[in-house]
Amino acid sequence: MPCISVTNKRIYLSVPHMGGQELDFIREAFETNWLSSVGPHLDGFEQEMAARLGHGVHALAVSSGTAALHLVLRHIGVTRGDRVACSTLTFAGSAFPILYQGATPVFLDAETQSANLDPAIVREYLRDAATRGELPKALIAVHLCGQHADIDAIAAACDEYGVVLVEDAAESLGATYKGRETATTAPYSILSFNGNKIITTTGGGMVIAKDPAAIATMRKWSQQSREPAVEYVHAELGHNYRMSNVLAGIGRGQLRVLDERVRQRRRVAERYEQAFADVPGIALQGEAPWGTNSRWLTVAYLDRDAHGRTPLDVIQALEQVNIEARPMWRPMHTQPIFADAPRVGGAVAEDLYARGICLPSSSSLTEAEQDRVTDVVRSCLLRAAPARA
Ligand SMILES: *Cc1c(COP(=O)(O)O)cnc(C)c1O
């Protein structure tokens, strides 16, 4: 009978990594019978996250990052016929909530330093949109793969044209911008605790906002908009988006190891950097000068001219030895569902997508596992390299 070799155990892109205290919090929820959408872990998780982020923010724990963004867009008043600008280089969860509200997404291009929204394009787009009377109601700035966007310049442009800035910090928890925590540099931010993120509640998300009244309104909406009455009275539309107290317990445990997770993911990136230092035609996404990169995912860019290899070649070579890797996010303006959406630029995002590969980046990745990854990548690129004279 064949047995799976231990050396061939599958390596995933990014897996959950419990800290140890999560089970104690879950047990406490069971012992006290707080097993639903209210309870001390929900309050605790929200307060502890808000305290961790600082800058007077408030938090609302919900069922996903996508749900969090939906609540935010609704709170801003985004509705049918409105436009909402969004990074094109991102995951669809950044853009779907625009459609939930019946609005039109406008996709904006990236810059290469951080793979995030290009402030120059934001400024130019808003100036032109203002002239045409087509300003968006909101702008969603995504902080991709653990690196904060250059948000000051983007915020200044939004302020000038009265556009509400929203930050999608689903991938950047633990990163900083000019010394401050991510998810505190806009009136509204969202986090995700999906299983592949830097910390997880198995599935979940959070709204972060400066205004406590905004949080209170979204809290009500997230619980089916029940009016304060003995019977069920609903004066407005509701959603069933609240996080469970059990999952919030997992979140409290995870939040206690967030700094350690950032250190571990940054160490993974560092080891990739070292392993590829002598390989031509591969370079990691750098760390932008304006903030620390949490390295949620290590992204490497390939230069095909140096070795003839595409990201897909490397992904297939890794898959052959049971290692998961994947291309950089495919830009939203190239997605079939957004084929009709207006966009500004897009060539930079398409180029980053064409050259980018996301490498296994789990905080639990061992050095031996990482060596398996780097061996394959090195041999794939070096074997193909043109012979030197
Ligand atoms: C994961 C993710 C989301 C969505 O979060 P979910 O919790 O999976 O709904 C949104 N935006 C970005 C950039 C993400 O990576």
Coordinates of C-alpha atoms and ligand atoms in Angstrom, one line a residue:
M1 CA 0.0 0.0 0.0
P2 CA 1.4 3.4 -0.9
C3 CA 2.0 5.7 2.0
I4 CA 2.3 9.5 1.7
S5 CA 5.9 10.5 2.2
V6 CA 6.3 13.0 5.0
T7 CA 8.4 15.1 2.7
N8 CA 5.6 15.4 0.3
K9 CA 3.0 16.7 2.7
R10 CA 1.0 19.4 1.0
I11 CA 2.2 22.9 1.7
Y12 CA -0.7 25.5 1.4
L13 CA -0.5 29.1 0.5
S14 CA -1.7 30.4 3.9
V15 CA -3.3 28.3 6.7
P16 CA -4.9 29.1 10.0
H17 CA -2.4 29.1 12.9
M18 CA -3.9 29.0 16.4
G19 CA -2.1 30.5 19.3
G20 CA -3.3 28.1 22.0
Q21 CA -5.7 30.2 24.0
E22 CA -8.5 30.0 21.5
L23 CA -9.9 26.8 22.9
D24 CA -10.1 28.3 26.4
F25 CA -12.2 31.1 25.0
I26 CA -14.4 28.6 23.2
R27 CA -14.8 26.5 26.3
E28 CA -15.8 29.6 28.3
A29 CA -18.5 30.4 25.7
F30 CA -19.9 26.8 26.0
E31 CA -19.7 26.8 29.8
T32 CA -21.6 30.1 30.0
N33 CA -23.9 29.2 27.1
W34 CA -23.1 32.4 25.2
L35 CA -23.4 30.5 21.9
S36 CA -25.1 33.0 19.6
S37 CA -24.9 36.5 18.4
V38 CA -24.5 38.3 21.7
G39 CA -22.0 37.7 24.5
P40 CA -18.9 38.8 26.3
H41 CA -16.4 37.5 23.7
L42 CA -18.0 39.7 21.0
D43 CA -17.8 42.8 23.3
G44 CA -14.2 41.7 24.3
F45 CA -13.0 41.1 20.7
E46 CA -14.4 44.4 19.5
Q47 CA -12.9 46.4 22.5
E48 CA -9.6 44.6 22.3
M49 CA -9.2 45.2 18.5
A50 CA -10.2 48.9 18.9
A51 CA -7.7 49.3 21.7
R52 CA -5.0 47.5 19.6
L53 CA -5.6 49.8 16.6
G54 CA -5.8 52.9 18.7
H55 CA -6.7 56.4 17.3
G56 CA -10.1 56.3 19.0
V57 CA -11.6 53.8 16.5
H58 CA -14.6 51.6 17.3
A59 CA -15.3 48.1 16.0
L60 CA -18.2 45.9 15.0
A61 CA -17.6 42.1 14.6
V62 CA -19.5 40.6 11.6
S63 CA -19.7 37.4 9.6
S64 CA -17.2 38.3 6.9
G65 CA -15.0 41.1 5.5
T66 CA -17.4 41.3 2.5
A67 CA -20.4 41.8 4.9
A68 CA -18.4 44.5 6.7
L69 CA -17.8 46.4 3.5
H70 CA -21.4 46.0 2.5
L71 CA -22.5 47.6 5.8
V72 CA -20.0 50.5 5.3
L73 CA -21.2 51.3 1.7
R74 CA -24.8 51.3 2.9
H75 CA -23.9 53.6 5.8
I76 CA -22.2 56.0 3.4
G77 CA -25.4 56.1 1.5
V78 CA -24.2 54.3 -1.7
T79 CA -27.2 53.4 -3.7
R80 CA -28.5 52.6 -7.2
G81 CA -27.0 54.9 -9.8
D82 CA -24.0 55.9 -7.6
R83 CA -20.4 55.3 -8.5
V84 CA -17.8 53.8 -6.2
A85 CA -14.1 53.8 -7.1
C86 CA -12.0 50.8 -6.1
S87 CA -8.5 49.4 -6.6
T88 CA -8.5 47.1 -9.7
L89 CA -5.7 44.9 -8.3
T90 CA -7.6 43.1 -5.5
F91 CA -9.8 40.2 -4.5
A92 CA -13.5 40.3 -5.7
G93 CA -14.6 40.8 -2.0
S94 CA -13.5 44.4 -2.3
A95 CA -15.8 45.0 -5.2
F96 CA -18.9 42.8 -4.9
P97 CA -20.5 45.0 -2.2
I98 CA -20.6 47.8 -4.7
L99 CA -22.9 45.6 -6.8
Y100 CA -25.0 44.6 -3.7
Q101 CA -25.9 48.3 -3.4
G102 CA -26.7 48.5 -7.1
A103 CA -23.9 51.0 -7.7
T104 CA -21.3 51.0 -10.5
P105 CA -17.7 50.3 -9.7
V106 CA -14.9 52.4 -11.3
F107 CA -11.6 50.5 -11.2
L108 CA -8.4 52.4 -10.7
D109 CA -4.9 51.3 -11.5
A110 CA -2.0 50.5 -9.2
E111 CA 1.5 51.8 -8.7
T112 CA 4.5 49.4 -8.6
Q113 CA 6.0 50.4 -5.2
S114 CA 3.2 48.8 -3.1
A115 CA 0.9 47.3 -5.8
N116 CA -1.8 49.5 -4.4
L117 CA -3.9 52.4 -5.7
D118 CA -1.7 55.0 -7.5
P119 CA -2.4 58.4 -5.8
A120 CA -1.6 60.2 -9.1
I121 CA -4.3 58.3 -10.9
V122 CA -6.8 58.9 -8.0
R123 CA -6.2 62.6 -8.2
E124 CA -6.5 62.7 -12.0
Y125 CA -9.6 60.6 -12.0
L126 CA -11.4 62.7 -9.4
R127 CA -10.5 65.9 -11.2
D128 CA -11.9 64.6 -14.5
A129 CA -14.9 63.0 -12.8
A130 CA -15.7 66.3 -11.1
T131 CA -15.6 68.1 -14.4
R132 CA -18.1 65.7 -15.9
G133 CA -20.3 65.7 -12.7
E134 CA -19.6 62.0 -12.2
L135 CA -17.8 61.9 -8.9
P136 CA -18.0 58.6 -7.0
K137 CA -19.7 58.6 -3.6
A138 CA -16.9 56.6 -2.1
L139 CA -13.5 55.3 -2.8
I140 CA -12.2 51.9 -1.6
A141 CA -8.4 51.8 -1.1
V142 CA -7.2 48.2 -0.7
H143 CA -4.0 47.4 1.2
L144 CA -2.8 44.4 -0.7
C145 CA -0.9 41.4 0.6
G146 CA 0.1 43.2 3.9
Q147 CA 1.3 46.6 2.5
H148 CA -0.6 49.8 3.2
A149 CA -1.4 52.1 0.3
D150 CA 0.1 55.6 0.2
I151 CA -3.0 56.8 1.9
D152 CA -2.2 60.4 2.8
A153 CA -2.1 61.4 -0.8
I154 CA -5.3 59.4 -1.6
A155 CA -7.1 60.9 1.4
A156 CA -6.2 64.4 0.5
A157 CA -7.6 63.9 -3.0
C158 CA -10.8 62.4 -1.6
D159 CA -11.2 65.3 0.9
E160 CA -10.8 67.8 -1.9
Y161 CA -13.7 66.3 -3.8
G162 CA -15.9 65.2 -0.9
V163 CA -15.5 61.5 -1.6
V164 CA -15.7 59.2 1.4
L165 CA -12.6 57.1 1.8
V166 CA -12.9 53.5 2.8
E167 CA -9.9 51.2 3.5
D168 CA -10.1 47.5 2.8
A169 CA -7.6 46.3 5.4
A170 CA -8.6 42.6 5.0
E171 CA -5.0 41.7 4.0
S172 CA -3.1 44.3 6.0
L173 CA -3.9 43.7 9.7
G174 CA -0.6 44.1 11.6
A175 CA 0.9 46.5 9.0
T176 CA 1.6 50.1 9.7
Y177 CA 1.5 53.4 7.8
K178 CA 3.9 56.1 9.0
G179 CA 4.0 54.5 12.4
R180 CA 0.2 54.0 12.9
E181 CA -1.8 50.8 12.6
T182 CA -3.6 49.9 9.4
A183 CA -7.4 50.4 9.5
T184 CA -7.1 53.7 11.3
T185 CA -6.3 56.0 8.4
A186 CA -9.8 56.5 7.0
P187 CA -13.3 57.2 8.4
Y188 CA -14.2 53.6 7.7
S189 CA -12.1 50.4 7.4
I190 CA -12.8 46.7 7.2
L191 CA -10.9 43.7 8.3
S192 CA -11.3 40.0 7.4
F193 CA -10.8 36.9 9.6
N194 CA -11.2 34.4 6.8
G195 CA -9.2 31.2 7.2
N196 CA -6.4 32.3 5.0
K197 CA -5.8 35.8 6.6
I198 CA -3.1 36.7 9.1
I199 CA -5.4 35.9 12.0
T200 CA -8.7 34.0 11.6
T201 CA -12.0 33.3 13.4
T202 CA -12.5 30.5 10.8
G203 CA -14.6 33.1 8.9
G204 CA -15.5 36.6 10.0
G205 CA -14.9 40.3 9.5
M206 CA -15.0 43.6 11.2
V207 CA -16.1 47.2 10.6
I208 CA -13.7 49.8 12.0
A209 CA -15.0 53.4 12.2
K210 CA -14.1 56.6 13.9
D211 CA -17.7 57.5 14.6
P212 CA -19.4 55.4 17.4
A213 CA -22.9 56.4 16.1
A214 CA -22.0 54.9 12.7
I215 CA -21.0 51.6 14.4
A216 CA -24.3 51.6 16.4
T217 CA -26.3 52.0 13.2
M218 CA -24.4 49.2 11.4
R219 CA -24.7 47.0 14.5
K220 CA -28.4 47.3 14.3
W221 CA -28.5 46.6 10.5
S222 CA -26.2 43.5 11.1
Q223 CA -28.8 42.1 13.5
Q224 CA -31.9 42.3 11.1
S225 CA -32.6 45.9 12.1
R226 CA -34.8 45.0 15.1
E227 CA -36.3 48.0 16.7
P228 CA -36.1 48.3 20.5
A229 CA -39.4 46.7 21.3
V230 CA -40.7 43.5 22.9
E231 CA -42.1 42.2 19.6
Y232 CA -40.2 42.1 16.4
V233 CA -40.6 45.5 14.8
H234 CA -38.5 46.4 11.7
A235 CA -38.6 49.9 10.3
E236 CA -35.7 49.4 7.9
L237 CA -33.9 46.7 5.9
G238 CA -31.8 44.3 7.9
H239 CA -29.0 41.8 7.3
N240 CA -28.0 38.7 9.2
Y241 CA -24.3 39.6 9.4
R242 CA -23.4 39.4 13.1
M243 CA -20.5 37.3 14.2
S244 CA -21.1 34.5 16.8
N245 CA -19.8 34.8 20.3
V246 CA -18.0 31.5 19.8
L247 CA -16.0 32.8 16.9
A248 CA -15.3 36.0 18.6
G249 CA -13.6 33.9 21.3
I250 CA -11.3 32.5 18.6
G251 CA -10.6 36.1 17.5
R252 CA -9.6 37.1 21.1
G253 CA -7.1 34.2 21.2
Q254 CA -5.8 35.1 17.8
L255 CA -5.4 38.8 18.5
R256 CA -3.1 37.9 21.4
V257 CA -0.6 36.4 18.9
L258 CA -1.0 38.9 16.1
D259 CA 2.5 40.5 16.7
E260 CA 4.1 37.0 16.7
R261 CA 2.2 36.2 13.4
V262 CA 3.6 39.4 11.8
R263 CA 7.1 38.5 12.9
Q264 CA 6.8 35.0 11.5
R265 CA 5.4 36.1 8.1
R266 CA 8.1 38.7 7.8
R267 CA 10.7 36.0 8.6
V268 CA 9.2 33.9 5.8
A269 CA 9.6 36.8 3.4
E270 CA 13.2 37.4 4.6
R271 CA 14.1 33.8 3.9
Y272 CA 12.7 34.0 0.4
E273 CA 14.7 37.1 -0.2
Q274 CA 17.9 35.3 0.9
A275 CA 17.1 32.1 -1.1
F276 CA 16.6 34.0 -4.3
A277 CA 19.4 36.6 -3.9
D278 CA 21.6 34.8 -6.5
V279 CA 18.7 33.9 -8.9
P280 CA 18.3 36.2 -11.9
G281 CA 14.8 37.3 -12.8
I282 CA 13.0 37.0 -9.5
A283 CA 12.4 39.8 -7.0
L284 CA 10.0 40.1 -4.1
Q285 CA 7.5 42.9 -3.8
G286 CA 9.5 45.5 -1.8
E287 CA 8.6 47.2 1.4
A288 CA 7.2 50.6 0.7
P289 CA 9.0 53.5 2.5
W290 CA 5.8 54.7 4.2
G291 CA 5.0 51.6 6.3
T292 CA 5.9 48.1 7.5
N293 CA 4.7 45.2 5.4
S294 CA 3.0 42.5 7.5
R295 CA 3.9 40.1 4.6
W296 CA 0.5 38.4 4.8
L297 CA 1.5 36.9 1.4
T298 CA 5.0 37.0 -0.1
V299 CA 4.6 38.2 -3.7
A300 CA 7.5 37.6 -6.1
Y301 CA 7.8 39.0 -9.6
L302 CA 9.4 37.1 -12.4
D303 CA 11.3 38.6 -15.3
R304 CA 10.6 36.2 -18.2
D305 CA 13.5 37.6 -20.2
A306 CA 16.0 36.3 -17.6
H307 CA 14.8 32.7 -17.5
G308 CA 11.8 32.2 -19.9
R309 CA 9.5 31.2 -17.0
T310 CA 6.0 32.5 -16.3
P311 CA 4.3 32.5 -12.9
L312 CA 2.2 29.6 -14.3
D313 CA 5.3 27.5 -15.0
V314 CA 6.5 28.0 -11.5
I315 CA 3.0 27.3 -10.0
Q316 CA 2.8 24.1 -12.0
A317 CA 6.3 23.0 -10.9
L318 CA 5.4 23.6 -7.3
E319 CA 2.1 21.7 -7.7
Q320 CA 3.9 18.7 -9.0
V321 CA 5.5 18.3 -5.6
N322 CA 2.3 19.1 -3.7
I323 CA 2.9 22.8 -3.0
E324 CA 0.2 25.4 -3.4
A325 CA 1.1 28.8 -5.0
R326 CA -1.0 31.1 -7.1
P327 CA -0.9 34.1 -9.4
M328 CA -1.2 37.6 -8.1
W329 CA -4.8 38.8 -7.9
R330 CA -6.3 39.1 -11.4
P331 CA -7.4 42.7 -11.8
M332 CA -11.1 43.4 -11.5
H333 CA -11.4 45.2 -14.8
T334 CA -10.4 42.0 -16.5
Q335 CA -13.0 39.9 -14.7
P336 CA -16.0 38.8 -16.9
I337 CA -18.5 40.0 -14.3
F338 CA -17.0 43.5 -14.4
A339 CA -16.5 43.7 -18.2
D340 CA -18.7 46.7 -18.5
A341 CA -17.3 48.6 -15.6
P342 CA -15.5 51.9 -16.3
R343 CA -11.8 52.0 -15.4
V344 CA -8.9 54.4 -15.3
G345 CA -5.7 52.9 -16.6
G346 CA -5.1 49.2 -15.7
A347 CA -1.9 48.4 -17.5
V348 CA 0.2 48.5 -14.3
A349 CA -2.1 46.1 -12.5
E350 CA -2.2 43.8 -15.6
D351 CA 1.6 43.8 -15.6
L352 CA 1.9 43.0 -11.9
Y353 CA -0.7 40.3 -12.4
A354 CA 1.2 38.8 -15.4
R355 CA 4.6 38.7 -13.5
G356 CA 3.4 38.1 -9.9
I357 CA 3.3 34.9 -8.0
C358 CA 2.1 34.4 -4.4
L359 CA 4.3 32.0 -2.5
P360 CA 3.4 29.9 0.5
S361 CA 3.4 32.4 3.4
S362 CA 1.9 30.7 6.4
S363 CA 3.2 31.8 9.8
S364 CA 3.5 28.1 10.7
L365 CA 5.6 27.3 7.6
T366 CA 8.7 25.5 8.9
E367 CA 12.2 26.3 7.5
A368 CA 12.3 22.7 6.1
E369 CA 9.0 23.3 4.3
Q370 CA 10.2 26.6 3.0
D371 CA 13.4 25.0 1.7
R372 CA 11.2 22.6 -0.3
V373 CA 9.5 25.7 -1.9
T374 CA 12.7 27.6 -2.6
D375 CA 14.5 24.5 -4.0
V376 CA 11.7 24.0 -6.6
V377 CA 11.6 27.7 -7.5
R378 CA 15.4 27.9 -7.8
S379 CA 15.7 24.9 -10.0
C380 CA 12.8 25.9 -12.2
L381 CA 14.4 29.3 -12.8
L382 CA 18.1 28.4 -12.8
R383 CA 17.6 25.3 -15.0
A384 CA 15.9 27.5 -17.6
A385 CA 18.4 30.3 -17.4
P386 CA 20.4 30.9 -20.6
A387 CA 23.8 29.4 -20.4
R388 CA 26.6 31.8 -19.5
A389 CA 29.5 32.1 -21.7
Ligands
LIG1 C1 -10.3 38.4 2.1 C2 -10.6 39.7 1.4 C3 -11.9 40.3 1.5 C4 -13.1 39.6 2.0 O1 -13.1 39.1 3.2 P1 -14.0 37.8 3.6 O2 -13.9 37.8 5.1 O3 -13.4 36.6 2.9 O4 -15.4 38.2 3.1 C5 -12.0 41.6 1.0 N1 -11.0 42.2 0.4 C6 -9.8 41.7 0.3 C7 -8.7 42.5 -0.3 C8 -9.5 40.4 0.8 O5 -8.3 39.8 0.7

